[in-house]
Short mmCIF file of C-alpha atoms in Angstrom, two decimals:
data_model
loop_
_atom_site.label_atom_id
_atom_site.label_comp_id
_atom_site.label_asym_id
_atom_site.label_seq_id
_atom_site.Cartn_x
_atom_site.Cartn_y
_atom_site.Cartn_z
CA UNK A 51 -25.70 0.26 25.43
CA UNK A 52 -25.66 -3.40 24.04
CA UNK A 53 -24.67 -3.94 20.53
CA UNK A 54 -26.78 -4.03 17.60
CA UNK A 55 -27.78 -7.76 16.70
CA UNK A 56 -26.04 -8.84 13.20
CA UNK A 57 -25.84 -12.77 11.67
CA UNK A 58 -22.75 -14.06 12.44
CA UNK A 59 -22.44 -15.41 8.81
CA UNK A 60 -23.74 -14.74 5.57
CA UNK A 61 -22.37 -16.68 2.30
CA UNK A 62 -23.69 -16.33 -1.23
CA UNK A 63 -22.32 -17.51 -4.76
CA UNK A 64 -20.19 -15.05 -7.14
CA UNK A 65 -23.92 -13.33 -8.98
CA UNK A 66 -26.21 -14.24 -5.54
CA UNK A 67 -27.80 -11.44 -4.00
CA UNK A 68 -27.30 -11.33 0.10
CA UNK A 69 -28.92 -9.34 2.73
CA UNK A 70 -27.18 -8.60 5.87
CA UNK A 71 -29.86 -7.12 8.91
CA UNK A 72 -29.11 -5.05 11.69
CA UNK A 73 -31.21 -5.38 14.43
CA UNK A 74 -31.62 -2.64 17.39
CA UNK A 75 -33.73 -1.05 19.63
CA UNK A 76 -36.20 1.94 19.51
CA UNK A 77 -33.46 3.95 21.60
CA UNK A 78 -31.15 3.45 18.23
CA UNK A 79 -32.00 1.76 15.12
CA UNK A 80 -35.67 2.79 15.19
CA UNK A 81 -35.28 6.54 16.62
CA UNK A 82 -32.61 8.25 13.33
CA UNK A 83 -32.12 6.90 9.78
CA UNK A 84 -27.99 7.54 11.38
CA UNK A 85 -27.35 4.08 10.08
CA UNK A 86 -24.12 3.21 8.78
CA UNK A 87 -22.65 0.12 7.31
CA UNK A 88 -18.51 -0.30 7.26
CA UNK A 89 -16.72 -3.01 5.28
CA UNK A 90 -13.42 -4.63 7.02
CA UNK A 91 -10.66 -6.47 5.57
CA UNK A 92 -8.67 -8.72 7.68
CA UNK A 93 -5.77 -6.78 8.93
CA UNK A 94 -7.31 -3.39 7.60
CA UNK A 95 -9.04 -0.40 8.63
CA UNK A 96 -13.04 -0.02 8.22
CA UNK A 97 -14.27 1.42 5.38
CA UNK A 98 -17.28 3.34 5.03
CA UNK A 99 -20.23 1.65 2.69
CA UNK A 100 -23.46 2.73 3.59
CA UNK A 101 -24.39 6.32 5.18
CA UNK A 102 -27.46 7.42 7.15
CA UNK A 103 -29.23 4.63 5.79
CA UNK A 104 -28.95 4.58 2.38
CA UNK A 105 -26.03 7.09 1.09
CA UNK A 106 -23.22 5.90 -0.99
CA UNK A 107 -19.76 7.41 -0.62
CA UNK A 108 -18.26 8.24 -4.15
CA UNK A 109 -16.44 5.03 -5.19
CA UNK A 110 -18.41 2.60 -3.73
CA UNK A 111 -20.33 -0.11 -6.20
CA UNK A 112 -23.87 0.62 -6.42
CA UNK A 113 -23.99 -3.18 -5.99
CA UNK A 114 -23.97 -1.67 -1.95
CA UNK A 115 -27.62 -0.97 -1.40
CA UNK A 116 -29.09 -0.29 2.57
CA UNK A 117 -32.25 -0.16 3.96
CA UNK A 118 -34.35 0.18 7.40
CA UNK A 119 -37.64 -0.52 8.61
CA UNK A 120 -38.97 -0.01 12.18
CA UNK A 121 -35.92 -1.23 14.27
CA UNK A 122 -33.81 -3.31 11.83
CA UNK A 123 -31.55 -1.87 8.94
CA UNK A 124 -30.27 -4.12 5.89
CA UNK A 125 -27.48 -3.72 3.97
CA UNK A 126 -27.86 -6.06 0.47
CA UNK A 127 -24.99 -7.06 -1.86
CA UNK A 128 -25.92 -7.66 -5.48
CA UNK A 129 -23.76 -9.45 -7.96
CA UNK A 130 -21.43 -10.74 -4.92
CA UNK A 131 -18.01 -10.74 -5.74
CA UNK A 132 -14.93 -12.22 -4.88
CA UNK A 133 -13.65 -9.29 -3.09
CA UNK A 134 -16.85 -8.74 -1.19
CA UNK A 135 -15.70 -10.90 1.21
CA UNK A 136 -14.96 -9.39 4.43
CA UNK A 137 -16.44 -8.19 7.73
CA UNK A 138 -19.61 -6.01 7.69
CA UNK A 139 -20.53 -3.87 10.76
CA UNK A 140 -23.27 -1.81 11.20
CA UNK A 141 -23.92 1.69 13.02
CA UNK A 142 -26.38 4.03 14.72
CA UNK A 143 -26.51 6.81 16.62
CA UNK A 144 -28.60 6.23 19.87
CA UNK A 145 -31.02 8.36 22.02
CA UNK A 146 -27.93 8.71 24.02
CA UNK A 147 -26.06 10.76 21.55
CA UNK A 148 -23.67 7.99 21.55
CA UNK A 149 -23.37 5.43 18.95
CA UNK A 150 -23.11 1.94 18.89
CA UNK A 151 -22.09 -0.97 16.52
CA UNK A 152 -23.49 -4.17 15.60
CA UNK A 153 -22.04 -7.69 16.72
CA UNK A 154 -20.37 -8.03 13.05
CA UNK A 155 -21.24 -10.32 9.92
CA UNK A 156 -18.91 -12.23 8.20
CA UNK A 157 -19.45 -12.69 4.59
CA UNK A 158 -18.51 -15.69 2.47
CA UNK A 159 -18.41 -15.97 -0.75
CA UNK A 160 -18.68 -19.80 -2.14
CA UNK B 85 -4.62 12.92 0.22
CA UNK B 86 -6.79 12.62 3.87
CA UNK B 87 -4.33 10.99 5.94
CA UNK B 88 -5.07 9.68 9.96
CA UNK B 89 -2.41 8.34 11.34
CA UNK B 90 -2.38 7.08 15.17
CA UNK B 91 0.29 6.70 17.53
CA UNK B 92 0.88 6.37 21.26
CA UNK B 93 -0.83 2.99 21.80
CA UNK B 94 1.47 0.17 23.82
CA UNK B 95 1.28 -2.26 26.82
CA UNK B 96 0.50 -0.72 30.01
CA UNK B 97 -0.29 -2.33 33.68
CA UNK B 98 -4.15 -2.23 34.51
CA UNK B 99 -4.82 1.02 36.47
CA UNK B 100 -2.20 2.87 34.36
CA UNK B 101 -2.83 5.80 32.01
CA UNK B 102 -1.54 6.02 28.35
CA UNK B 103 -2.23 9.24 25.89
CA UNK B 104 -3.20 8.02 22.19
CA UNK B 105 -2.67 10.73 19.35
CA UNK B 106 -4.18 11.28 15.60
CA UNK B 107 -2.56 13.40 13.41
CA UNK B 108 -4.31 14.08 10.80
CA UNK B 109 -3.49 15.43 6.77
CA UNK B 110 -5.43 16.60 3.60
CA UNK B 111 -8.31 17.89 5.39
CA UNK B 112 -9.37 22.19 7.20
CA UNK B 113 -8.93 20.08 10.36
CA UNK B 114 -10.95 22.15 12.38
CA UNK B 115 -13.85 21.53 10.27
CA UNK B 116 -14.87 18.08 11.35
CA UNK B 117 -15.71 15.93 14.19
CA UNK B 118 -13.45 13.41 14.79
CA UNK B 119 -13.87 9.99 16.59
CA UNK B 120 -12.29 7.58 18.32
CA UNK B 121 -13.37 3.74 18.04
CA UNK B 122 -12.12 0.55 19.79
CA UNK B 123 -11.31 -3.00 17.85
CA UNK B 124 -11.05 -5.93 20.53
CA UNK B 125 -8.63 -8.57 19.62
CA UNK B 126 -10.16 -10.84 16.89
CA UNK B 127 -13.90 -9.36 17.72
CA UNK B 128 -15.72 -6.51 16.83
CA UNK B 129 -15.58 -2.73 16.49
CA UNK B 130 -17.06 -0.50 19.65
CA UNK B 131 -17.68 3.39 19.57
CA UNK B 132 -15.43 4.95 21.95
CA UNK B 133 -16.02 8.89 21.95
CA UNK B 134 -16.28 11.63 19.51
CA UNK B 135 -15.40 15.44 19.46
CA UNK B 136 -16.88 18.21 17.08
CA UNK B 137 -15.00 21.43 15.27
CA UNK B 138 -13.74 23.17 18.16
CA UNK B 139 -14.22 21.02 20.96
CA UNK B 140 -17.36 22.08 22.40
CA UNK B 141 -19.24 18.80 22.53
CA UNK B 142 -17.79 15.86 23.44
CA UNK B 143 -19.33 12.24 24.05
CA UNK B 144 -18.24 9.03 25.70
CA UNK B 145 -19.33 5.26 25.36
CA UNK B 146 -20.29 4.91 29.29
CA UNK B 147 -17.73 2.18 29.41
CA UNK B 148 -14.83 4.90 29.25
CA UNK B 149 -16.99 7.65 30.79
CA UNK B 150 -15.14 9.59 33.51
CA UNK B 151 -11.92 7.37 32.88
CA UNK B 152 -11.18 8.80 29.05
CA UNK B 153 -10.49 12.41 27.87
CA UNK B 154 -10.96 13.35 24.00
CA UNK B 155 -9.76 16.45 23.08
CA UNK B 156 -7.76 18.30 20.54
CA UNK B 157 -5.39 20.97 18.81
CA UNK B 158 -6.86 22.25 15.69
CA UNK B 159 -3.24 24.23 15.23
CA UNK B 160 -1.54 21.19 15.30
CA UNK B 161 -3.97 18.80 13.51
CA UNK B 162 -3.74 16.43 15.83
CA UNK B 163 -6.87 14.46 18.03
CA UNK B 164 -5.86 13.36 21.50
CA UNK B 165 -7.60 10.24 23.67
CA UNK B 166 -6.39 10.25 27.36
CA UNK B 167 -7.09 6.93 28.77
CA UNK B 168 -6.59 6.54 32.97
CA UNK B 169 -7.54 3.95 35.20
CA UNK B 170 -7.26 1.31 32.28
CA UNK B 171 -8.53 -1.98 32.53
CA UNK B 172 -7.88 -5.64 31.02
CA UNK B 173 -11.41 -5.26 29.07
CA UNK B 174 -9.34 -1.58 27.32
CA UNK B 175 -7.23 -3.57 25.46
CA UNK B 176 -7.61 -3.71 21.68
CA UNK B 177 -6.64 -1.77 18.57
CA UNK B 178 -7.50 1.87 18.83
CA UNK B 179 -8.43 4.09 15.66
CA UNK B 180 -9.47 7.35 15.23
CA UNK B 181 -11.63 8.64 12.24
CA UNK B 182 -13.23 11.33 10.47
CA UNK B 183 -17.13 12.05 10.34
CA UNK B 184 -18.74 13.02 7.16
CA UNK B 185 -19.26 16.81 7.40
CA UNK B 186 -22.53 17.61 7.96
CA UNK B 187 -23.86 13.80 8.05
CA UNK B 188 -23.22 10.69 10.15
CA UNK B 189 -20.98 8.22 9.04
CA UNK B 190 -16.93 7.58 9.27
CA UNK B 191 -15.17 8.57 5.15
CA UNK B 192 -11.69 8.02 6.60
CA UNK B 193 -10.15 5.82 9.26
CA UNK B 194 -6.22 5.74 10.52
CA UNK B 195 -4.45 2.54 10.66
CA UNK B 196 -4.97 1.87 14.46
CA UNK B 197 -2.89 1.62 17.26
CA UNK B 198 -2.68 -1.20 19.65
CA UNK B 199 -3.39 -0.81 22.96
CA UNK B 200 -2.56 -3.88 25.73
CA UNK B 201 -3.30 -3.66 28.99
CA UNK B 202 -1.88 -6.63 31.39
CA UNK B 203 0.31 -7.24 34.06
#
């Protein structure tokens, strides 16, 4: 199973709007709305952002919005913020009943 | 308070085995799956395997398939990951994690433990 295709980088100004895709196949991305999105801090643990699509754990901003069409899922900041910055990886379940992550984006914010 | 907190990781010579633990806090144990997911050194995260309730449906990435052996004790709270025949390309920080009940997703993550394998 190769890894879903994410930008390496993504940067943005404090207030900017970014979108982050996740690109996959119709064996993963494209077969369940099992898309997840997990922030990363260097030197920390993932944490969860973005469920089965477009789901919002309690206490995560509602500036964290996520999206999918056909084979590619989005995850879009709005009102970036200093502590936005961090490592994004995506998720999906596969026709495999495995699941597989995406290459990882690394946001920057200017 | 959910609490995951790994142990067991450490260097170990390629074809060796090493036995990873989760124990896990604040949470009916039994009641969730549980996974186990792979960071390689300064790169990205990779799905290793997953485990429901009660054990009765387990899956592997097909890199660790027939090598790696999830399992665990709901009386202890603890998730297990037996690794054998490890290989150089094994090597990274290991964490385990909690699935959303019901949904797919990962709420909690433990701190990771680091697995090196080298000679």
């Amino acid at each position: 199973q190769s890894a879903l295709t994410q930008p390496a980088s993504v940067s943005g100004s404090p207030g900017q709007s970014i979108t982050i895709s996740c690109t996959g196949t119709s064996s993963d991305v494209g077969s369940y709305n099992y898309i997840s999105w997990y922030q990363q801090h260097p030197g920390k643990a993932p944490k969860l952002m973005i469920y089965e699509v477009s789901n919002r754990p309690s206490g995560v901003p509602d500036r964290f919005s996520g999206s999918k069409s056909g084979n590619t899922a989005s995850l879009t900041i709005t009102g970036l913020q200093a502590e936005d910055e961090a490592d994004y990886y995506c998720r999906s379940y596969t026709t495999s009943s495995t699941f597989v992550f995406g290459t990882g984006t690394k946001v920057t914010v200017l | 308070e959910v609490q995951l907190v790994e142990s067991g990781g450490g260097l170990v010579q390629p074809g060796g085995s090493l036995r990873l633990s989760c124990t896990a806090s604040g949470f009916t144990f039994g009641d969730y799956w549980m996974h186990w997911i792979r960071q390689d050194p300064g790169k990205g995260l990779v799905w290793v395997s997953r485990i429901n309730g009660d054990g009765s449906r387990i899956s592997y990435a097909d890199s660790v398939k027939g090598r790696f052996t999830i399992s665990r004790d709901n009386a202890k709270n603890t998730l297990y990951l037996q690794m054998n025949s490890l290989r150089a390309e094994d090597t990274g920080v290991y964490y385990c994690a909690r699935g959303i009940r019901g949904r797919y997703g990962n709420d909690y993550w433990g701190q990771g433990t680091l697995v090196t394998v080298s000679s």
